[in-house]
Short mmCIF file of C-alpha atoms in Angstrom, two decimals:
data_model
loop_
_atom_site.label_atom_id
_atom_site.label_comp_id
_atom_site.label_asym_id
_atom_site.label_seq_id
_atom_site.Cartn_x
_atom_site.Cartn_y
_atom_site.Cartn_z
CA MET A 80 0.00 0.00 0.00
CA ARG A 81 1.37 3.41 -0.93
CA LEU A 82 1.54 6.36 1.42
CA THR A 83 -0.95 8.26 -0.75
CA ASP A 84 -3.45 5.41 -0.36
CA ILE A 85 -3.17 5.68 3.42
CA SER A 86 -3.70 9.45 3.19
CA ILE A 87 -6.77 9.05 0.99
CA LYS A 88 -8.35 6.44 3.28
CA ASN A 89 -7.69 8.59 6.33
CA LEU A 90 -9.34 11.59 4.69
CA MET A 91 -12.33 9.47 3.79
CA ARG A 92 -12.66 8.29 7.40
CA ARG A 93 -12.34 11.80 8.82
CA LYS A 94 -14.46 13.79 6.40
CA ALA A 95 -15.45 16.37 9.02
CA LYS A 96 -11.90 17.35 9.88
CA ALA A 97 -10.87 17.32 6.21
CA GLY A 98 -13.83 19.56 5.43
CA PHE A 99 -12.89 21.93 8.28
CA ILE A 100 -9.32 22.23 6.99
CA MET A 101 -10.58 22.85 3.46
CA ALA A 102 -13.04 25.46 4.72
CA GLY A 103 -10.25 27.35 6.46
CA LEU A 104 -8.13 27.40 3.32
CA VAL A 105 -11.08 28.26 1.08
CA VAL A 106 -12.01 31.25 3.25
CA GLY A 107 -8.42 32.49 3.32
CA VAL A 108 -7.82 32.08 -0.41
CA ALA A 109 -11.26 33.44 -1.34
CA ALA A 110 -10.73 36.53 0.78
CA MET A 111 -7.31 37.08 -0.79
CA VAL A 112 -8.65 36.66 -4.33
CA ALA A 113 -11.66 38.88 -3.61
CA VAL A 114 -9.58 41.66 -2.08
CA ILE A 115 -6.87 41.60 -4.75
CA GLY A 116 -9.42 41.26 -7.55
CA PHE A 117 -11.53 44.11 -6.25
CA VAL A 118 -8.50 46.35 -5.68
CA ARG A 119 -7.27 45.63 -9.21
CA THR A 120 -10.71 46.45 -10.58
CA MET A 121 -10.85 49.64 -8.52
CA THR A 122 -7.33 50.55 -9.66
CA ALA A 123 -8.32 50.10 -13.29
CA GLU A 124 -11.37 52.27 -12.71
CA ILE A 125 -9.27 54.91 -10.96
CA ASN A 126 -6.79 54.89 -13.83
CA HIS A 127 -9.68 55.34 -16.26
CA LYS A 128 -11.05 58.27 -14.28
CA MET A 129 -7.60 59.77 -13.75
CA GLU A 130 -7.01 59.74 -17.47
CA ARG A 131 -10.09 61.95 -17.74
CA TYR A 132 -8.96 64.43 -15.11
CA GLY A 133 -7.33 66.68 -17.68
CA ALA A 134 -3.90 68.25 -17.81
CA ASN A 135 -1.23 67.50 -15.25
CA ILE A 136 1.69 69.12 -17.05
CA LEU A 137 1.79 72.80 -17.99
CA ILE A 138 4.09 74.40 -20.56
CA LEU A 139 4.41 78.16 -20.06
CA PRO A 140 6.57 80.89 -21.57
CA LYS A 141 9.87 81.21 -19.76
CA THR A 142 10.25 84.50 -17.89
CA GLU A 143 12.71 86.03 -15.50
CA ASP A 144 10.33 87.02 -12.72
CA LEU A 145 10.87 89.23 -9.72
CA GLN A 146 7.96 88.61 -7.36
CA LEU A 147 6.89 91.67 -5.39
CA SER A 148 5.55 90.17 -2.17
CA TYR A 149 6.24 90.61 1.50
CA GLY A 150 4.54 89.30 4.63
CA GLY A 151 2.00 87.34 2.64
CA ILE A 152 0.96 90.41 0.61
CA ASN A 153 1.41 89.91 -3.13
CA LEU A 154 1.89 93.11 -5.13
CA GLY A 155 2.44 91.40 -8.46
CA GLY A 156 5.74 90.96 -10.23
CA VAL A 157 8.11 92.28 -12.84
CA SER A 158 8.95 90.10 -15.85
CA PHE A 159 11.91 90.44 -18.20
CA ASP A 160 12.64 88.79 -21.54
CA VAL A 161 9.39 86.85 -21.95
CA GLU A 162 9.96 84.01 -24.41
CA GLN A 163 6.97 83.22 -26.60
CA ILE A 164 5.93 79.64 -27.36
CA ARG A 165 5.58 78.87 -31.04
CA GLN A 166 2.88 76.45 -32.02
CA ALA A 167 5.21 74.72 -34.47
CA ASP A 168 7.57 73.83 -31.60
CA LEU A 169 4.96 71.46 -30.15
CA GLN A 170 5.84 68.93 -32.85
CA ARG A 171 9.00 68.22 -30.83
CA LEU A 172 6.88 66.55 -28.12
CA SER A 173 6.41 63.54 -30.37
CA GLY A 174 10.15 62.90 -30.15
CA ILE A 175 10.50 62.53 -26.38
CA LYS A 176 11.12 59.12 -24.85
CA ASN A 177 7.69 58.89 -23.18
CA ALA A 178 5.71 60.37 -26.06
CA ALA A 179 3.38 57.36 -25.95
CA ASN A 180 2.27 58.42 -22.45
CA ILE A 181 0.88 61.74 -23.70
CA ALA A 182 -2.90 61.40 -23.96
CA ALA A 183 -3.52 64.88 -25.35
CA THR A 184 -1.94 68.30 -25.75
CA GLY A 185 -3.98 71.48 -25.57
CA PRO A 186 -2.32 74.64 -26.91
CA THR A 187 -4.07 77.75 -25.61
CA LEU A 188 -3.83 81.40 -26.63
CA LEU A 189 -5.11 84.03 -24.20
CA GLY A 190 -5.84 87.65 -24.97
CA VAL A 191 -8.11 90.50 -23.91
CA VAL A 192 -10.75 91.48 -26.48
CA SER A 193 -13.68 93.85 -26.65
CA ALA A 194 -16.97 91.94 -26.64
CA ASN A 195 -19.93 94.25 -27.17
CA ASN A 196 -17.77 97.09 -25.83
CA GLN A 197 -16.78 95.17 -22.68
CA LYS A 198 -13.34 93.80 -21.90
CA VAL A 199 -13.37 89.99 -21.83
CA LEU A 200 -10.61 87.40 -21.85
CA LEU A 201 -10.66 85.30 -25.03
CA ALA A 202 -9.19 81.81 -24.97
CA GLY A 203 -8.32 80.08 -28.19
CA ILE A 204 -8.15 76.33 -27.64
CA ASP A 205 -7.83 73.12 -29.62
CA MET A 206 -11.40 71.88 -29.62
CA THR A 207 -10.41 68.31 -30.55
CA SER A 208 -8.47 67.83 -27.30
CA ALA A 209 -11.05 69.53 -25.07
CA ASP A 210 -12.88 66.25 -24.36
CA ILE A 211 -9.74 64.81 -22.75
CA LEU A 212 -8.39 67.96 -21.13
CA LYS A 213 -11.73 69.28 -19.86
CA PRO A 214 -14.04 66.27 -19.39
CA TRP A 215 -16.07 68.08 -16.73
CA TRP A 216 -17.43 70.55 -19.27
CA THR A 217 -21.15 70.49 -19.97
CA LEU A 218 -22.54 72.82 -22.55
CA SER A 219 -25.71 73.85 -24.30
CA GLY A 220 -25.38 74.00 -28.06
CA LYS A 221 -22.19 72.83 -29.70
CA ARG A 222 -18.48 73.48 -29.75
CA PRO A 223 -17.38 76.35 -32.00
CA GLY A 224 -15.85 75.80 -35.40
CA ASP A 225 -13.75 78.27 -37.35
CA ASN A 226 -16.27 81.07 -36.76
CA GLY A 227 -18.14 80.76 -33.48
CA LEU A 228 -17.93 81.33 -29.76
CA LEU A 229 -18.36 79.16 -26.69
CA VAL A 230 -19.34 81.43 -23.79
CA GLY A 231 -18.64 80.81 -20.12
CA ALA A 232 -21.62 80.79 -17.76
CA GLN A 233 -20.71 84.02 -15.95
CA THR A 234 -19.84 85.82 -19.19
CA ALA A 235 -23.14 84.79 -20.74
CA ARG A 236 -25.00 86.15 -17.72
CA VAL A 237 -23.12 89.45 -17.56
CA LEU A 238 -23.31 90.14 -21.30
CA ASN A 239 -26.82 88.68 -21.57
CA LEU A 240 -25.82 86.33 -24.37
CA THR A 241 -27.88 83.50 -25.84
CA ILE A 242 -27.20 80.83 -28.44
CA GLY A 243 -27.48 82.21 -31.95
CA GLN A 244 -26.75 85.79 -30.91
CA ASP A 245 -23.90 87.64 -32.67
CA VAL A 246 -21.13 89.20 -30.60
CA ASP A 247 -18.82 91.96 -31.81
CA ILE A 248 -15.28 90.75 -31.04
CA ASN A 249 -12.77 93.47 -31.94
CA GLY A 250 -14.87 94.37 -34.94
CA HIS A 251 -15.56 90.77 -35.96
CA ALA A 252 -19.17 89.57 -35.76
CA MET A 253 -19.15 86.07 -34.29
CA PRO A 254 -22.19 83.94 -33.36
CA VAL A 255 -22.60 82.25 -29.99
CA VAL A 256 -22.88 78.52 -30.78
CA GLY A 257 -22.63 77.17 -27.26
CA ILE A 258 -22.88 78.21 -23.61
CA LEU A 259 -20.71 76.45 -21.05
CA GLY A 260 -22.34 75.14 -17.89
CA ALA A 261 -21.09 76.60 -14.61
CA THR A 262 -17.81 74.97 -13.58
CA GLY A 263 -16.89 77.07 -10.55
CA SER A 264 -13.56 77.89 -12.18
CA GLN A 265 -12.10 80.68 -14.30
CA ASP A 266 -13.66 79.04 -17.36
CA ASP A 267 -16.95 80.68 -16.36
CA ASP A 268 -15.50 84.14 -17.11
CA LEU A 269 -14.04 83.41 -20.55
CA LEU A 270 -14.97 83.41 -24.19
CA PHE A 271 -13.71 80.36 -26.07
CA ALA A 272 -12.95 80.12 -29.75
CA ALA A 273 -10.99 77.80 -32.00
CA LEU A 274 -7.25 78.36 -31.68
CA SER A 275 -6.80 79.52 -35.29
CA THR A 276 -9.69 81.94 -34.91
CA ALA A 277 -8.28 83.46 -31.73
CA GLN A 278 -4.84 83.79 -33.33
CA ARG A 279 -6.36 85.67 -36.22
CA ILE A 280 -8.40 88.01 -34.01
CA LEU A 281 -5.48 88.73 -31.65
CA GLY A 282 -2.96 89.01 -34.48
CA LYS A 283 -0.75 86.28 -33.02
CA GLN A 284 -0.60 83.68 -35.79
CA GLY A 285 1.49 80.68 -34.80
CA GLN A 286 1.82 81.81 -31.17
CA ILE A 287 0.36 80.29 -28.03
CA SER A 288 0.25 81.38 -24.39
CA MET A 289 0.42 77.97 -22.72
CA VAL A 290 0.07 74.26 -23.37
CA GLU A 291 -1.80 71.76 -21.24
CA VAL A 292 -0.51 68.19 -21.43
CA ALA A 293 -2.59 65.22 -20.24
CA ALA A 294 -0.30 62.39 -19.20
CA LEU A 295 -2.40 60.71 -16.53
CA CYS A 296 -2.06 57.01 -17.18
CA ASN A 297 -1.03 53.97 -15.19
CA ALA A 298 2.46 54.56 -13.72
CA CYS A 299 3.30 57.46 -16.04
CA PRO A 300 6.74 58.90 -15.10
CA VAL A 301 5.46 62.48 -14.93
CA ASP A 302 8.66 63.93 -13.46
CA ASP A 303 10.73 62.30 -16.17
CA MET A 304 8.34 63.61 -18.81
CA VAL A 305 8.74 67.14 -17.43
CA GLN A 306 12.51 66.87 -17.88
CA GLN A 307 12.13 65.41 -21.37
CA ILE A 308 9.77 68.19 -22.46
CA SER A 309 12.11 70.79 -20.98
CA GLY A 310 14.88 69.29 -23.07
CA VAL A 311 13.03 69.69 -26.37
CA LEU A 312 11.50 73.07 -25.40
CA PRO A 313 14.41 74.90 -23.72
CA ASP A 314 12.71 78.30 -24.12
CA ALA A 315 9.64 77.22 -22.14
CA LYS A 316 8.90 76.63 -18.48
CA VAL A 317 7.55 73.11 -17.90
CA MET A 318 6.03 72.05 -14.60
CA ALA A 319 3.88 69.27 -13.22
CA ILE A 320 0.69 69.87 -11.29
CA GLN A 321 1.97 68.02 -8.26
CA GLN A 322 -1.33 67.94 -6.40
CA VAL A 323 -2.96 65.81 -9.10
CA VAL A 324 0.02 63.51 -9.54
CA LYS A 325 0.64 62.96 -5.83
CA GLY A 326 -3.06 62.44 -5.15
CA ARG A 327 -3.23 59.79 -7.84
CA MET A 328 -0.13 57.95 -6.63
CA ASP A 329 -1.23 58.12 -2.97
CA THR A 330 -4.61 56.65 -3.88
CA LEU A 331 -3.08 53.75 -5.76
CA HIS A 332 -0.57 53.14 -2.94
CA ARG A 333 -3.32 53.03 -0.33
CA PHE A 334 -5.30 50.52 -2.35
CA SER A 335 -2.23 48.35 -2.83
CA ALA A 336 -1.29 48.46 0.86
CA PHE A 337 -4.85 47.61 1.86
CA SER A 338 -4.83 44.63 -0.49
CA VAL A 339 -1.57 43.22 0.88
CA GLY A 340 -2.56 43.76 4.51
CA MET A 341 -5.98 42.17 4.21
CA SER A 342 -4.61 39.20 2.29
CA ALA A 343 -1.92 38.57 4.90
CA VAL A 344 -4.44 38.62 7.75
CA VAL A 345 -6.93 36.22 6.20
CA ILE A 346 -4.19 33.83 5.05
CA LEU A 347 -2.74 33.82 8.57
CA VAL A 348 -6.15 32.94 9.99
CA GLY A 349 -6.53 30.15 7.46
CA SER A 350 -3.11 28.72 8.29
CA LEU A 351 -3.95 28.72 12.02
CA VAL A 352 -7.13 26.77 11.26
CA VAL A 353 -5.10 24.19 9.32
CA LEU A 354 -2.47 23.99 12.07
CA THR A 355 -4.89 23.42 14.94
CA THR A 356 -7.00 20.92 12.99
CA MET A 357 -3.98 18.90 11.86
CA MET A 358 -2.59 18.81 15.40
CA SER A 359 -5.93 17.58 16.69
CA SER A 360 -5.97 14.92 13.98
CA VAL A 361 -2.47 13.74 14.92
CA ARG A 362 -3.44 13.41 18.58
CA GLU A 363 -6.47 11.33 17.66
CA ARG A 364 -4.34 9.05 15.47
CA LYS A 365 -1.39 8.43 17.78
CA GLU A 366 -2.31 4.74 18.15
CA GLU A 367 -2.52 4.38 14.37
CA ILE A 368 0.83 6.14 13.96
CA GLY A 369 2.31 3.91 16.67
CA ILE A 370 1.22 0.82 14.70
CA PHE A 371 2.82 2.23 11.54
CA ARG A 372 6.10 2.80 13.39
CA ALA A 373 5.97 -0.72 14.90
CA MET A 374 5.48 -2.11 11.39
CA GLY A 375 8.69 -0.46 10.24
CA PHE A 376 7.48 2.91 8.94
CA ARG A 377 10.19 5.53 9.23
CA LYS A 378 9.71 9.05 10.53
CA SER A 379 9.90 10.33 6.95
CA HIS A 380 7.04 7.98 5.99
CA VAL A 381 4.84 9.32 8.78
CA MET A 382 5.62 12.91 7.80
CA GLY A 383 4.91 12.03 4.16
CA ILE A 384 1.41 10.82 5.11
CA ILE A 385 0.63 14.10 6.90
CA PHE A 386 1.99 16.22 4.03
CA SER A 387 0.09 14.14 1.45
CA GLU A 388 -3.16 14.73 3.29
CA ALA A 389 -2.45 18.48 3.47
CA ALA A 390 -1.62 18.66 -0.24
CA MET A 391 -4.74 16.68 -1.25
CA ILE A 392 -6.90 19.14 0.64
CA SER A 393 -5.01 22.32 -0.27
CA GLY A 394 -5.13 21.92 -4.06
CA PRO A 395 -8.95 21.72 -4.36
CA ALA A 396 -9.25 24.38 -1.64
CA GLY A 397 -7.20 26.77 -3.79
CA LEU A 398 -9.42 26.12 -6.82
CA ILE A 399 -12.64 26.57 -4.84
CA GLY A 400 -11.22 29.64 -3.10
CA TYR A 401 -10.38 31.24 -6.43
CA LEU A 402 -13.89 30.63 -7.78
CA VAL A 403 -15.54 31.92 -4.60
CA GLY A 404 -13.26 34.98 -4.46
CA THR A 405 -13.89 35.80 -8.13
CA GLY A 406 -17.63 35.52 -7.55
CA ALA A 407 -17.36 37.83 -4.53
CA THR A 408 -15.41 40.35 -6.64
CA PHE A 409 -18.09 40.21 -9.32
CA LEU A 410 -20.84 40.87 -6.75
CA ALA A 411 -18.85 43.71 -5.16
CA VAL A 412 -18.32 45.40 -8.53
CA ARG A 413 -22.04 45.13 -9.28
CA PHE A 414 -22.87 46.49 -5.82
CA PHE A 415 -20.76 49.60 -6.36
CA SER A 416 -22.75 50.93 -9.28
CA GLY A 417 -20.41 53.90 -9.65
CA LEU A 418 -17.81 51.63 -11.27
CA GLU A 419 -19.07 52.31 -14.77
CA HIS A 420 -16.09 50.89 -16.65
CA ALA A 421 -15.07 48.18 -14.17
CA SER A 422 -15.18 44.53 -15.14
CA VAL A 423 -13.86 41.27 -13.69
CA VAL A 424 -11.57 39.50 -16.11
CA TRP A 425 -9.88 36.09 -16.09
CA ASP A 426 -6.43 36.40 -14.57
CA PRO A 427 -4.31 33.26 -15.02
CA THR A 428 -1.61 34.66 -12.74
CA LEU A 429 -4.07 35.16 -9.90
CA PHE A 430 -5.59 31.72 -10.56
CA GLY A 431 -2.22 29.96 -10.39
CA GLY A 432 -1.14 32.07 -7.42
CA ALA A 433 -4.30 31.17 -5.49
CA ILE A 434 -3.77 27.42 -5.93
CA LEU A 435 -0.05 27.68 -5.21
CA LEU A 436 -0.67 29.78 -2.12
CA ALA A 437 -3.23 27.32 -0.77
CA ILE A 438 -0.79 24.42 -1.22
CA VAL A 439 2.11 26.33 0.35
CA VAL A 440 0.02 27.49 3.32
CA GLY A 441 -1.42 23.99 3.81
CA LEU A 442 2.03 22.37 3.77
CA MET A 443 3.66 24.99 5.97
CA ALA A 444 0.86 24.77 8.52
CA SER A 445 1.32 20.97 8.57
CA VAL A 446 5.05 21.06 9.31
CA TYR A 447 4.71 21.10 13.10
CA PRO A 448 1.93 18.45 13.22
CA ALA A 449 4.02 16.25 10.90
CA ILE A 450 7.09 16.62 13.13
CA MET A 451 4.95 15.92 16.19
CA ALA A 452 3.59 12.77 14.56
CA ALA A 453 7.05 11.58 13.53
CA ARG A 454 8.38 12.02 17.07
CA LEU A 455 5.69 9.85 18.66
CA ASP A 456 7.23 6.95 20.59
CA PRO A 457 5.64 3.78 19.16
CA ASN A 458 5.84 2.05 22.58
CA THR A 459 3.94 4.88 24.25
CA ALA A 460 1.40 4.97 21.44
CA LEU A 461 0.80 1.19 21.53
CA ARG A 462 0.59 1.18 25.32
CA SER A 463 -2.48 3.42 25.11
CA LEU A 464 -4.41 0.81 23.07
#
């Protein structure tokens, strides 16, 4: 009779204890899979939303500034040698090392114009990149083409503008084609036009005031990208919006730490269940083990029986735990209805890791019971019969 046959027969005789050990492993593995799966799904959703946050890198004209401030009172500043940004220079961004991480670039030209005899700030923007750079925008009407205006909420109220109405912009009659919903930002006070239109009105063809760069993606090296952009645009000032970047990285780090911590706790609980149950099983079987030793079984044979039983339980427990954990992740994703783009996908790495982890935990938790069984004195065990 092989050692595996003895292990199988023992498990069949003690179905309750085998089921208790499997339950402990299933709960531990299922909790690990559920937590990791849910955190990965949340991380993917966060990445998707972060990519819609807008710009996190700004490219501004380089200036030599002297800030006039003292004691918290800002009196403005004096600028010397302001370097203009040329629109044609933006083609250099495609040559940086991390060009693939750039989701969108939004060149912007700013200038003061007269709108119906009132001074208003006009912003010429690239309308094609506005969906990525300004996803929070809601508007009535449509985005302007080559000859049209998008009016901020506050500007529309002050100037009493409606869709279809013509506005005199520096002597150019331009229709209002859209009104921007209130954003609570400076966008409410602006007039927006296509970049080429604003350049023509302001007489600044080929020039831009600033560039917004959206590079929010999974693990984008934003600081490196700032240095790379500075290298190809030496006459510009490039800076990262650190609040957005740090907030994103902190969020992902917290989710990752939570995943690891929760997984470690539940796996530890599962291993303790296996340990105590296996020790109880060994104590109940000391007469049986004593007979094996009297028949010539070595200590290694006795330990092999214990480890075989643990492995036979751990493998199926890992499979069941993965299925239960994946189901729990699916239910959790459906429960949190705000996860619009989240989905649970088959992960072979997590599947293999769950089974491997169950086997490793089951075997490690059986080390002490196996040693305890191997050290049983056959004479003492047989004397208790």
